[in-house]
Tab-separated table of C-alpha atoms in Angstrom:
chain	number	residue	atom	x	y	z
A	1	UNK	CA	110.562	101.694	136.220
A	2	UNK	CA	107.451	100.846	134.425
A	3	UNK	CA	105.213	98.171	134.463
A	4	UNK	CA	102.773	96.912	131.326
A	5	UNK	CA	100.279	94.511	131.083
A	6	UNK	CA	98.557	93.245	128.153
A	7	UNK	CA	95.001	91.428	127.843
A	8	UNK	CA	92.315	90.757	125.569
A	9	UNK	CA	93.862	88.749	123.482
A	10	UNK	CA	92.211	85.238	122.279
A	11	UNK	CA	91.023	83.085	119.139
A	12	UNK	CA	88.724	84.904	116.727
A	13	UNK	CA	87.616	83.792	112.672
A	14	UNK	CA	88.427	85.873	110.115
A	15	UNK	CA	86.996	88.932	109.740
A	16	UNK	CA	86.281	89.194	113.078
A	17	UNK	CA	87.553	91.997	115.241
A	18	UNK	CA	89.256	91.944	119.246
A	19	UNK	CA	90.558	94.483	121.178
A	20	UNK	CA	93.716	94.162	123.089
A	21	UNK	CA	94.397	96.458	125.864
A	22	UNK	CA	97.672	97.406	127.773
A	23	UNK	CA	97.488	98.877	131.564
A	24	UNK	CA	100.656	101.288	132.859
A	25	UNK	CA	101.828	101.316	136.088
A	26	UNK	CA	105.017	103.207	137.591
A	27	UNK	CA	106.904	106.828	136.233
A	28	UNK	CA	105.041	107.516	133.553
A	29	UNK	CA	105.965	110.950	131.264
A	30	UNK	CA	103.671	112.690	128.802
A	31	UNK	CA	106.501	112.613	126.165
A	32	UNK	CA	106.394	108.871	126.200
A	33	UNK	CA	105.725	107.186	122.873
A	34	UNK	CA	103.099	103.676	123.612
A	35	UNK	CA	103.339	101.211	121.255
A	36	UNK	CA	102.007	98.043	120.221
A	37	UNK	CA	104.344	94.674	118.104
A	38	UNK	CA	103.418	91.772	117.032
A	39	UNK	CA	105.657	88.472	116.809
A	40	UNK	CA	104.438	85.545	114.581
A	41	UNK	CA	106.213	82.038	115.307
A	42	UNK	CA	109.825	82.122	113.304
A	43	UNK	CA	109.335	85.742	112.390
A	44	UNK	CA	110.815	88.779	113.513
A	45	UNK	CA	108.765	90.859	116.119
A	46	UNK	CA	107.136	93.848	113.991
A	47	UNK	CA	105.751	97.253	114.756
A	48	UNK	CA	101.983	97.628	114.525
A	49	UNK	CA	100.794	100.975	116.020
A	50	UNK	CA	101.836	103.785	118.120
A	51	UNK	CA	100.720	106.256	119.794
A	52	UNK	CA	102.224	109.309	122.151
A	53	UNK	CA	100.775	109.829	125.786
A	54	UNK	CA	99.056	112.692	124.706
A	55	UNK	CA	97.404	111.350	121.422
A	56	UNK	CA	99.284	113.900	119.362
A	57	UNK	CA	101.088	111.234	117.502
A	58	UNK	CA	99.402	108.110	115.815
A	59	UNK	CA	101.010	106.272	113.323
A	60	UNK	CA	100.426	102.371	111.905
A	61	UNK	CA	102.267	100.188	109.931
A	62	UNK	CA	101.477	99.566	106.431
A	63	UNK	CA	99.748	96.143	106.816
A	64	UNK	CA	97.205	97.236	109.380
A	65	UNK	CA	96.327	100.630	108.420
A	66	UNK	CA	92.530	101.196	108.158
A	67	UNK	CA	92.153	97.994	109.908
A	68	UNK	CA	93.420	98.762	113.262
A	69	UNK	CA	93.145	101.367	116.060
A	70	UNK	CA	95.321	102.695	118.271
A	71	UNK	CA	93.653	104.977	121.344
A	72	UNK	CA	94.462	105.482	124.753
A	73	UNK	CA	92.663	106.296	128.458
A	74	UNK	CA	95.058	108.491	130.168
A	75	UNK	CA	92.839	108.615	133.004
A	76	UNK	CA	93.176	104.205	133.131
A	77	UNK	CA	96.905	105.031	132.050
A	78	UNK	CA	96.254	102.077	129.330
A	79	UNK	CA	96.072	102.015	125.688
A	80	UNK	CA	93.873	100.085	123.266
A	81	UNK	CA	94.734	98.353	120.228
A	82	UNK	CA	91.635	97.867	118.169
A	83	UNK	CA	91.914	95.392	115.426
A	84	UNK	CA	88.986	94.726	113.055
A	85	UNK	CA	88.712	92.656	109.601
A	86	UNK	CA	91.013	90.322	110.929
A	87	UNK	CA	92.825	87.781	108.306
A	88	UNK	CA	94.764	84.790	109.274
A	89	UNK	CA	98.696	86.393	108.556
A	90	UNK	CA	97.828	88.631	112.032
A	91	UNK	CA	97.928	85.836	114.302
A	92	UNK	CA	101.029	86.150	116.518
A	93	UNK	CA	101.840	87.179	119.869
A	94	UNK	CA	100.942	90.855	120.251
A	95	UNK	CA	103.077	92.705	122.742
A	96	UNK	CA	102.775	96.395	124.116
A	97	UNK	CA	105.880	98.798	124.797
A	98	UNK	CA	106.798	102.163	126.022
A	99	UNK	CA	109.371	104.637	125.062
A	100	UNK	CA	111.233	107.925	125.427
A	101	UNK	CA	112.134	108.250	122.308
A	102	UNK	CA	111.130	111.035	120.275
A	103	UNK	CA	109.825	111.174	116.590
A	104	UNK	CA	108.594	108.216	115.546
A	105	UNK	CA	109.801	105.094	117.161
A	106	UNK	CA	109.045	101.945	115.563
A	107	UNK	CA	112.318	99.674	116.092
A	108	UNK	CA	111.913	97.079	118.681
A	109	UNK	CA	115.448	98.558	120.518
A	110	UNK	CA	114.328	101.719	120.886
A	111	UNK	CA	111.350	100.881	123.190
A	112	UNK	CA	112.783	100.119	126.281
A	113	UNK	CA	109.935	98.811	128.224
A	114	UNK	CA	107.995	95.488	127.234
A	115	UNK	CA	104.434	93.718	128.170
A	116	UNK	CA	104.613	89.716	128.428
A	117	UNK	CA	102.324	89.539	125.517
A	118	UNK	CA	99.303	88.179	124.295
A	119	UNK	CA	98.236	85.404	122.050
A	120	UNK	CA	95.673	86.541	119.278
A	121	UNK	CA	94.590	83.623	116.793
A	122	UNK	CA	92.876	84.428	113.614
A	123	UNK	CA	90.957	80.875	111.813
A	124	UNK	CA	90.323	80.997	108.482
């Protein structure tokens, strides 16, 4: 069983920058796959960023890439989502997830463990 919680997140202007952060707790393998989704009201929840426990795989969605940064403190077993130029269309919930799944995972059903999310608002 594992255990995620997320944090950081809160109301910023546009073009402004947060960072969200996710804390693991419970059986945690360096094969796992961490990953970060995003949920706007009446939308689908959407992949943002993932990374593996080791680092050796980072990858981003189209619609964040060079904007936002995915890292991780193995030693803290949690993993940071830093988000920067921030525009209005990324406010949503923003939720953290875990895997086993190897490759590149980025379908909400293949992550099997979920954060209870947090709230990031971007003003115009």
């Amino acid at each position: 069983q594992v255990q995620l919680v997320e944090s950081g997140g809160g109301l910023v202007q546009a073009g402004g920058s947060l960072r969200l952060s996710c804390t693991a707790s419970g059986r945690i393998f360096s094969t796992y796959t961490m990953g970060w989704f995003r949920q706007a009201p009446g939308q689908e929840r959407e992949f943002v960023a993932a990374t593996t426990w080791r680092g050796s795989n980072i990858y981003y969605a189209d619609s964040v890439k060079g904007r936002f940064s995915i890292s991780r403190d193995n030693a803290k077993n949690t993993v940071y989502l830093e988000m920067n130029s921030l525009k209005p269309e990324d406010t949503a919930v923003y939720y953290c997830a875990i895997t086993e799944v190897i490759g590149r995972p980025v379908r909400t059903e293949e992550f099997r463990y979920w954060g209870q999310g947090t709230q990031v608002t971007v003003s115009s």
